[in-house]
mmCIF file of C-alpha atoms in Angstrom:
data_model
loop_
_atom_site.group_PDB
_atom_site.id
_atom_site.type_symbol
_atom_site.label_atom_id
_atom_site.label_comp_id
_atom_site.label_asym_id
_atom_site.label_seq_id
_atom_site.Cartn_x
_atom_site.Cartn_y
_atom_site.Cartn_z
ATOM 1 C CA ASP A 50 116.137 -76.498 -15.994
ATOM 2 C CA ILE A 51 118.474 -78.338 -18.359
ATOM 3 C CA GLU A 52 120.209 -80.477 -15.823
ATOM 4 C CA HIS A 53 116.875 -81.338 -14.087
ATOM 5 C CA TRP A 54 115.204 -82.570 -17.219
ATOM 6 C CA VAL A 55 118.226 -84.369 -18.499
ATOM 7 C CA ALA A 56 118.350 -86.344 -15.236
ATOM 8 C CA VAL A 57 114.621 -87.085 -15.389
ATOM 9 C CA LEU A 58 114.668 -88.092 -19.014
ATOM 10 C CA ASP A 59 117.996 -89.937 -18.756
ATOM 11 C CA GLY A 60 119.410 -88.220 -21.804
ATOM 12 C CA PRO A 61 119.497 -84.938 -23.886
ATOM 13 C CA VAL A 62 116.484 -84.196 -26.002
ATOM 14 C CA ASP A 63 116.595 -81.615 -28.884
ATOM 15 C CA VAL A 64 113.394 -82.185 -30.792
ATOM 16 C CA VAL A 65 111.100 -80.596 -28.288
ATOM 17 C CA SER A 66 111.877 -77.905 -25.705
ATOM 18 C CA ILE A 67 111.048 -79.733 -22.604
ATOM 19 C CA PRO A 68 111.456 -76.722 -20.201
ATOM 20 C CA GLU A 69 109.002 -74.841 -22.493
ATOM 21 C CA SER A 70 106.505 -77.685 -22.447
ATOM 22 C CA ALA A 71 106.862 -78.050 -18.776
ATOM 23 C CA GLU A 72 105.972 -74.370 -18.282
ATOM 24 C CA SER A 73 102.914 -74.824 -20.493
ATOM 25 C CA TYR A 74 101.744 -77.981 -18.842
ATOM 26 C CA SER A 75 102.183 -76.552 -15.433
ATOM 27 C CA ALA A 76 100.117 -73.522 -16.308
ATOM 28 C CA ALA A 77 97.360 -75.754 -17.714
ATOM 29 C CA ARG A 78 97.291 -77.892 -14.628
ATOM 30 C CA ALA A 79 97.215 -74.855 -12.389
ATOM 31 C CA LEU A 80 94.139 -73.697 -14.188
ATOM 32 C CA GLY A 81 92.487 -77.079 -13.556
ATOM 33 C CA GLY A 82 93.213 -78.691 -16.960
ATOM 34 C CA ARG A 83 93.982 -82.406 -17.177
ATOM 35 C CA THR A 84 94.380 -82.786 -20.913
ATOM 36 C CA VAL A 85 96.387 -80.668 -23.313
ATOM 37 C CA ILE A 86 95.704 -80.803 -27.053
ATOM 38 C CA ASN A 87 98.266 -79.306 -29.290
ATOM 39 C CA GLY A 88 98.972 -78.954 -33.045
ATOM 40 C CA GLU A 89 102.299 -80.803 -33.371
ATOM 41 C CA LEU A 90 102.968 -82.613 -36.640
ATOM 42 C CA ALA A 91 100.566 -80.288 -38.590
ATOM 43 C CA GLU A 92 103.460 -78.815 -40.512
ATOM 44 C CA MET A 93 104.873 -82.322 -41.343
ATOM 45 C CA LEU A 94 101.469 -83.564 -42.507
ATOM 46 C CA PHE A 95 100.102 -80.555 -44.390
ATOM 47 C CA GLU A 96 103.152 -78.350 -45.266
ATOM 48 C CA SER A 97 105.942 -80.807 -46.236
ATOM 49 C CA ARG A 98 106.184 -79.793 -49.908
ATOM 50 C CA ALA A 99 110.000 -80.158 -50.465
ATOM 51 C CA TYR A 100 110.846 -81.756 -53.788
ATOM 52 C CA LEU A 101 107.331 -81.178 -55.124
ATOM 53 C CA LEU A 102 108.691 -79.905 -58.392
ATOM 54 C CA ASP A 103 110.915 -82.993 -58.736
ATOM 55 C CA HIS A 104 107.826 -85.159 -58.114
ATOM 56 C CA LEU A 105 105.666 -83.280 -60.730
ATOM 57 C CA LEU A 106 108.312 -83.243 -63.469
ATOM 58 C CA SER A 107 109.335 -86.783 -63.064
ATOM 59 C CA HIS A 108 105.783 -88.047 -63.342
ATOM 60 C CA GLY A 109 105.050 -85.899 -66.355
ATOM 61 C CA ARG A 110 102.627 -83.484 -64.733
ATOM 62 C CA LEU A 111 104.082 -80.574 -66.609
ATOM 63 C CA ILE A 112 100.936 -78.269 -66.548
ATOM 64 C CA ARG A 113 100.860 -78.301 -62.696
ATOM 65 C CA ALA A 114 104.686 -77.892 -62.607
ATOM 66 C CA ALA A 115 104.495 -74.856 -65.004
ATOM 67 C CA SER A 116 101.737 -73.363 -62.890
ATOM 68 C CA MET A 117 103.771 -73.707 -59.673
ATOM 69 C CA LEU A 118 106.771 -72.189 -61.298
ATOM 70 C CA ALA A 119 104.768 -69.256 -62.465
ATOM 71 C CA ALA A 120 103.546 -68.648 -59.051
ATOM 72 C CA ARG A 121 107.050 -68.664 -57.671
ATOM 73 C CA ARG A 122 108.105 -66.199 -60.402
ATOM 74 C CA LYS A 123 105.151 -63.940 -59.492
ATOM 75 C CA ALA A 124 106.178 -64.137 -55.884
ATOM 76 C CA GLY A 125 109.547 -62.701 -56.716
ATOM 77 C CA ARG A 126 111.832 -65.563 -57.398
ATOM 78 C CA THR A 127 114.524 -64.826 -60.040
ATOM 79 C CA ARG A 128 114.797 -66.621 -63.332
ATOM 80 C CA VAL A 129 118.173 -67.946 -62.298
ATOM 81 C CA THR A 130 116.678 -69.423 -59.062
ATOM 82 C CA ILE A 131 113.961 -71.085 -60.847
ATOM 83 C CA ALA A 132 116.289 -72.390 -63.519
ATOM 84 C CA ARG A 133 118.447 -73.965 -60.758
ATOM 85 C CA GLN A 134 115.411 -75.475 -59.259
ATOM 86 C CA ILE A 135 114.382 -77.097 -62.611
ATOM 87 C CA ILE A 136 117.921 -78.371 -63.276
ATOM 88 C CA ARG A 137 118.117 -79.935 -59.835
ATOM 89 C CA ALA A 138 114.726 -81.630 -60.370
ATOM 90 C CA VAL A 139 115.576 -83.191 -63.701
ATOM 91 C CA ALA A 140 119.345 -83.663 -63.574
ATOM 92 C CA PRO A 141 120.854 -87.134 -62.869
ATOM 93 C CA PRO A 142 121.514 -87.536 -59.183
ATOM 94 C CA ARG A 143 125.188 -88.132 -59.740
ATOM 95 C CA LEU A 144 125.535 -84.621 -61.408
ATOM 96 C CA VAL A 145 123.465 -82.995 -58.572
ATOM 97 C CA THR A 146 125.568 -84.695 -55.881
ATOM 98 C CA ALA A 147 128.778 -83.600 -57.549
ATOM 99 C CA TYR A 148 127.676 -79.981 -57.683
ATOM 100 C CA ARG A 149 126.531 -80.150 -54.108
ATOM 101 C CA LYS A 150 129.920 -81.381 -53.023
ATOM 102 C CA ARG A 151 131.597 -78.506 -54.877
ATOM 103 C CA HIS A 152 129.125 -75.914 -53.598
ATOM 104 C CA PRO A 153 127.988 -77.139 -50.132
ATOM 105 C CA VAL A 154 125.074 -75.310 -48.479
ATOM 106 C CA GLN A 155 125.772 -74.297 -44.857
ATOM 107 C CA PRO A 156 123.035 -75.332 -42.400
ATOM 108 C CA ARG A 157 120.781 -72.453 -41.527
ATOM 109 C CA GLY A 158 122.036 -70.426 -38.555
ATOM 110 C CA LEU A 159 125.206 -72.415 -38.085
ATOM 111 C CA PRO A 160 127.382 -70.762 -35.427
ATOM 112 C CA SER A 161 130.808 -69.727 -36.165
ATOM 113 C CA TRP A 162 132.093 -71.989 -33.275
ATOM 114 C CA VAL A 163 130.703 -75.203 -34.985
ATOM 115 C CA ASP A 164 132.935 -76.989 -37.533
ATOM 116 C CA ALA A 165 130.702 -77.292 -40.586
ATOM 117 C CA ARG A 166 132.898 -79.976 -42.221
ATOM 118 C CA ARG A 167 132.680 -82.362 -39.272
ATOM 119 C CA LEU A 168 128.911 -81.740 -39.067
ATOM 120 C CA THR A 169 128.546 -82.748 -42.691
ATOM 121 C CA ALA A 170 130.851 -85.789 -42.293
ATOM 122 C CA ALA A 171 128.819 -86.971 -39.324
ATOM 123 C CA ARG A 172 125.724 -87.373 -41.452
ATOM 124 C CA ARG A 173 124.914 -90.946 -42.126
ATOM 125 C CA ASP A 174 121.754 -90.715 -44.202
ATOM 126 C CA PRO A 175 122.219 -89.937 -47.851
ATOM 127 C CA PRO A 176 120.969 -86.594 -48.884
ATOM 128 C CA MET A 177 117.666 -86.407 -50.848
ATOM 129 C CA TRP A 178 119.316 -85.154 -54.042
ATOM 130 C CA SER A 179 121.322 -88.329 -54.291
ATOM 131 C CA LEU A 180 118.132 -90.372 -54.759
ATOM 132 C CA SER A 181 116.019 -90.516 -58.059
ATOM 133 C CA PRO A 182 113.808 -87.629 -58.626
ATOM 134 C CA ARG A 183 110.829 -90.065 -58.439
ATOM 135 C CA ARG A 184 111.781 -91.081 -54.999
ATOM 136 C CA ARG A 185 112.570 -87.792 -53.252
ATOM 137 C CA TRP A 186 108.880 -86.862 -52.729
ATOM 138 C CA VAL A 187 107.946 -90.143 -51.273
ATOM 139 C CA GLU A 188 110.966 -90.177 -48.934
ATOM 140 C CA MET A 189 110.211 -86.732 -47.769
ATOM 141 C CA GLN A 190 106.501 -87.312 -47.154
ATOM 142 C CA THR A 191 107.363 -90.342 -45.060
ATOM 143 C CA ALA A 192 110.388 -88.859 -43.339
ATOM 144 C CA PRO A 193 108.523 -88.352 -39.983
ATOM 145 C CA PHE A 194 108.136 -92.062 -39.558
ATOM 146 C CA ILE A 195 111.973 -92.674 -39.713
ATOM 147 C CA GLY A 196 114.075 -92.592 -36.552
ATOM 148 C CA PRO A 197 113.456 -92.803 -32.870
ATOM 149 C CA GLY A 198 110.485 -90.995 -31.280
ATOM 150 C CA ILE A 199 112.496 -89.891 -28.231
ATOM 151 C CA GLY A 200 111.053 -86.346 -28.558
ATOM 152 C CA PHE A 201 107.554 -87.506 -28.070
ATOM 153 C CA GLU A 202 108.479 -89.910 -25.428
ATOM 154 C CA ALA A 203 110.218 -87.119 -23.448
ATOM 155 C CA ASP A 204 107.142 -84.903 -23.994
ATOM 156 C CA GLU A 205 104.842 -87.597 -22.526
ATOM 157 C CA ILE A 206 107.086 -88.031 -19.505
ATOM 158 C CA CYS A 207 107.186 -84.327 -19.025
ATOM 159 C CA ALA A 208 103.446 -84.023 -19.292
ATOM 160 C CA ALA A 209 103.026 -86.844 -16.767
ATOM 161 C CA CYS A 210 105.408 -85.053 -14.308
ATOM 162 C CA CYS A 211 103.202 -82.008 -14.606
ATOM 163 C CA GLY A 212 100.000 -83.893 -14.069
ATOM 164 C CA VAL A 213 98.470 -83.651 -17.490
ATOM 165 C CA ASP A 214 97.841 -85.946 -20.528
ATOM 166 C CA ASN A 215 99.188 -84.735 -23.906
ATOM 167 C CA ARG A 216 97.081 -85.427 -27.048
ATOM 168 C CA ARG A 217 98.122 -84.791 -30.682
ATOM 169 C CA PRO A 218 95.148 -84.902 -33.079
ATOM 170 C CA PHE A 219 97.502 -84.527 -36.053
ATOM 171 C CA ALA A 220 99.343 -87.778 -35.113
ATOM 172 C CA ASP A 221 96.290 -89.884 -35.911
ATOM 173 C CA VAL A 222 97.152 -92.844 -38.075
ATOM 174 C CA ASP A 223 93.965 -92.784 -40.190
ATOM 175 C CA LEU A 224 94.507 -89.031 -40.852
ATOM 176 C CA TRP A 225 98.100 -89.705 -42.054
ATOM 177 C CA GLU A 226 96.932 -92.549 -44.364
ATOM 178 C CA PHE A 227 94.355 -90.330 -45.886
ATOM 179 C CA VAL A 228 96.554 -87.325 -46.417
ATOM 180 C CA LEU A 229 99.484 -89.291 -47.710
ATOM 181 C CA SER A 230 97.139 -91.040 -50.251
ATOM 182 C CA LEU A 231 96.144 -87.731 -51.886
ATOM 183 C CA PRO A 232 97.744 -86.523 -55.199
ATOM 184 C CA ALA A 233 100.239 -83.662 -54.727
ATOM 185 C CA GLU A 234 98.048 -81.300 -56.711
ATOM 186 C CA VAL A 235 95.142 -81.811 -54.190
ATOM 187 C CA LYS A 236 97.509 -81.482 -51.116
ATOM 188 C CA PHE A 237 99.222 -78.327 -52.566
ATOM 189 C CA PRO A 238 96.806 -76.535 -54.993
ATOM 190 C CA ASN A 239 98.623 -73.174 -54.442
ATOM 191 C CA GLN A 240 101.526 -71.566 -52.684
ATOM 192 C CA ARG A 241 99.735 -70.701 -49.510
ATOM 193 C CA PRO A 242 100.844 -72.413 -46.321
ATOM 194 C CA LYS A 243 98.822 -75.441 -45.466
ATOM 195 C CA PRO A 244 96.245 -74.883 -48.150
ATOM 196 C CA LEU A 245 94.472 -78.247 -47.730
ATOM 197 C CA LEU A 246 94.025 -77.725 -44.028
ATOM 198 C CA ARG A 247 92.859 -74.128 -44.498
ATOM 199 C CA GLU A 248 90.154 -75.008 -47.034
ATOM 200 C CA THR A 249 89.029 -78.082 -45.076
ATOM 201 C CA MET A 250 88.390 -75.738 -42.059
ATOM 202 C CA ARG A 251 86.485 -73.295 -44.217
ATOM 203 C CA GLY A 252 83.023 -72.886 -42.625
ATOM 204 C CA LEU A 253 84.208 -74.458 -39.341
ATOM 205 C CA LEU A 254 86.520 -71.637 -38.344
ATOM 206 C CA PRO A 255 86.160 -67.921 -39.006
ATOM 207 C CA ASP A 256 87.561 -66.701 -42.354
ATOM 208 C CA ALA A 257 89.575 -64.108 -40.443
ATOM 209 C CA LEU A 258 91.512 -66.890 -38.831
ATOM 210 C CA ILE A 259 91.851 -69.105 -41.895
ATOM 211 C CA ASP A 260 93.024 -66.290 -44.185
ATOM 212 C CA ARG A 261 95.360 -64.615 -41.817
ATOM 213 C CA ARG A 262 98.764 -63.845 -43.189
ATOM 214 C CA ASP A 263 100.598 -62.939 -40.065
ATOM 215 C CA LYS A 264 102.551 -65.447 -37.967
ATOM 216 C CA THR A 265 103.434 -65.483 -34.388
ATOM 217 C CA PHE A 266 107.184 -65.696 -33.633
ATOM 218 C CA PHE A 267 108.746 -66.562 -30.257
ATOM 219 C CA ASP A 268 112.196 -65.055 -30.844
ATOM 220 C CA GLU A 269 111.874 -62.497 -28.072
ATOM 221 C CA PHE A 270 110.657 -65.105 -25.683
ATOM 222 C CA HIS A 271 113.574 -67.344 -26.363
ATOM 223 C CA LEU A 272 116.003 -64.497 -26.038
ATOM 224 C CA ALA A 273 114.407 -63.383 -22.705
ATOM 225 C CA LYS A 274 114.722 -66.903 -21.379
ATOM 226 C CA ALA A 275 118.413 -67.129 -22.296
ATOM 227 C CA ASP A 276 120.305 -68.368 -19.128
ATOM 228 C CA TYR A 277 123.809 -67.461 -19.981
ATOM 229 C CA ALA A 278 125.089 -68.172 -16.523
ATOM 230 C CA THR A 279 124.039 -71.881 -16.808
ATOM 231 C CA LEU A 280 125.355 -72.098 -20.303
ATOM 232 C CA LYS A 281 128.770 -70.863 -19.300
ATOM 233 C CA ARG A 282 128.880 -73.295 -16.404
ATOM 234 C CA LEU A 283 127.918 -76.244 -18.583
ATOM 235 C CA LEU A 284 129.811 -75.397 -21.727
ATOM 236 C CA ILE A 285 132.952 -73.537 -20.552
ATOM 237 C CA ASP A 286 133.670 -75.063 -17.110
ATOM 238 C CA SER A 287 132.939 -78.639 -18.153
ATOM 239 C CA LEU A 288 135.869 -81.166 -18.354
ATOM 240 C CA GLN A 289 134.263 -82.682 -21.510
ATOM 241 C CA HIS A 290 135.080 -81.125 -24.979
ATOM 242 C CA LEU A 291 133.207 -82.272 -28.064
ATOM 243 C CA LYS A 292 135.027 -82.526 -31.286
ATOM 244 C CA GLY A 293 133.905 -79.888 -33.844
ATOM 245 C CA ILE A 294 133.273 -77.211 -31.256
ATOM 246 C CA ASP A 295 135.616 -74.257 -30.897
ATOM 247 C CA TYR A 296 135.232 -73.646 -27.182
ATOM 248 C CA GLY A 297 137.453 -70.538 -27.164
ATOM 249 C CA LEU A 298 135.163 -68.803 -29.784
ATOM 250 C CA LEU A 299 132.115 -70.160 -27.862
ATOM 251 C CA ARG A 300 133.383 -68.660 -24.640
ATOM 252 C CA ASP A 301 133.720 -65.228 -26.341
ATOM 253 C CA ARG A 302 130.204 -65.453 -27.693
ATOM 254 C CA LEU A 303 128.751 -66.421 -24.305
ATOM 255 C CA GLU A 304 130.643 -63.610 -22.598
ATOM 256 C CA HIS A 305 129.058 -61.048 -25.006
ATOM 257 C CA GLU A 306 125.551 -62.437 -24.174
ATOM 258 C CA ASP A 307 124.151 -61.294 -27.524
ATOM 259 C CA MET A 308 123.436 -64.599 -29.309
ATOM 260 C CA ARG A 309 120.529 -64.680 -31.686
ATOM 261 C CA VAL A 310 117.844 -67.350 -31.663
ATOM 262 C CA TYR A 311 119.540 -69.980 -33.858
ATOM 263 C CA GLU A 312 122.954 -69.661 -32.197
ATOM 264 C CA LEU A 313 121.336 -69.790 -28.771
ATOM 265 C CA GLN A 314 119.407 -72.934 -29.768
ATOM 266 C CA TRP A 315 122.760 -74.578 -30.749
ATOM 267 C CA ALA A 316 124.324 -73.560 -27.506
ATOM 268 C CA ARG A 317 121.287 -75.093 -25.608
ATOM 269 C CA ASN A 318 121.569 -78.315 -27.533
ATOM 270 C CA VAL A 319 125.236 -78.714 -26.830
ATOM 271 C CA ALA A 320 124.679 -77.814 -23.275
ATOM 272 C CA ARG A 321 122.206 -80.627 -22.877
ATOM 273 C CA VAL A 322 124.862 -83.066 -24.081
ATOM 274 C CA HIS A 323 127.247 -81.653 -21.451
ATOM 275 C CA ALA A 324 124.717 -81.842 -18.756
ATOM 276 C CA PHE A 325 124.230 -85.546 -19.647
ATOM 277 C CA LEU A 326 128.006 -86.329 -19.812
ATOM 278 C CA ASN A 327 128.627 -84.458 -16.497
ATOM 279 C CA GLN A 328 126.456 -86.924 -14.706
ATOM 280 C CA TRP A 329 129.144 -89.564 -15.268
#
């Protein structure tokens, strides 16, 4: 339903999978539900721990930093990996930036038909490592507030079209103010995912749920929903060509119909852009 939702929303949306949301909202409405409560933003609020080591070392909390590094070592991280993390956390930003430029890290799952150099050049925001180690943690913790909220706006429109209201408890302003005010050691006392949220729910939810170590993945669902016919029509037959996309190689990948999840998501995102451009 790419073209339908691009027309309804008057633009491409890549933050939230609107067709997937529509499927869920429609199912809820068919069962008589009028309000859908979801867990969006929980990861950003309770699991955004990037640059935690930088924060601890730059503020002199060495005991906690040593404990965290020991836990990483016990979890299987090599000494070389840990040494690199320490150097990045304490080295001058200019030195880290120079190293990153000489040894660029490719975005996860970047397809072969996307020009990585053009993708990197298109970024306008300075990378986190170019900032002072004392600023990186704060910038990362408040990053969800930066930029347009078109994903949420599109999701609200989608919910309204399906006849339900969407509510996000983890988007509560008071909750964000409280969690952001906590020291890093309280928010992340160990290496477990979302430790603060898990322990807060202790006694309110069954321990079997709180302590579960498995995780539900939706890879097979996304692969089963792959609509290669529509992707071919939008990406290959379009008169529009985006710079940085090798359409010949993209055609070959679509013809084989064996894209993995990340490559398929890239193709869908580009297809949304094409669907929007094709309206004109």
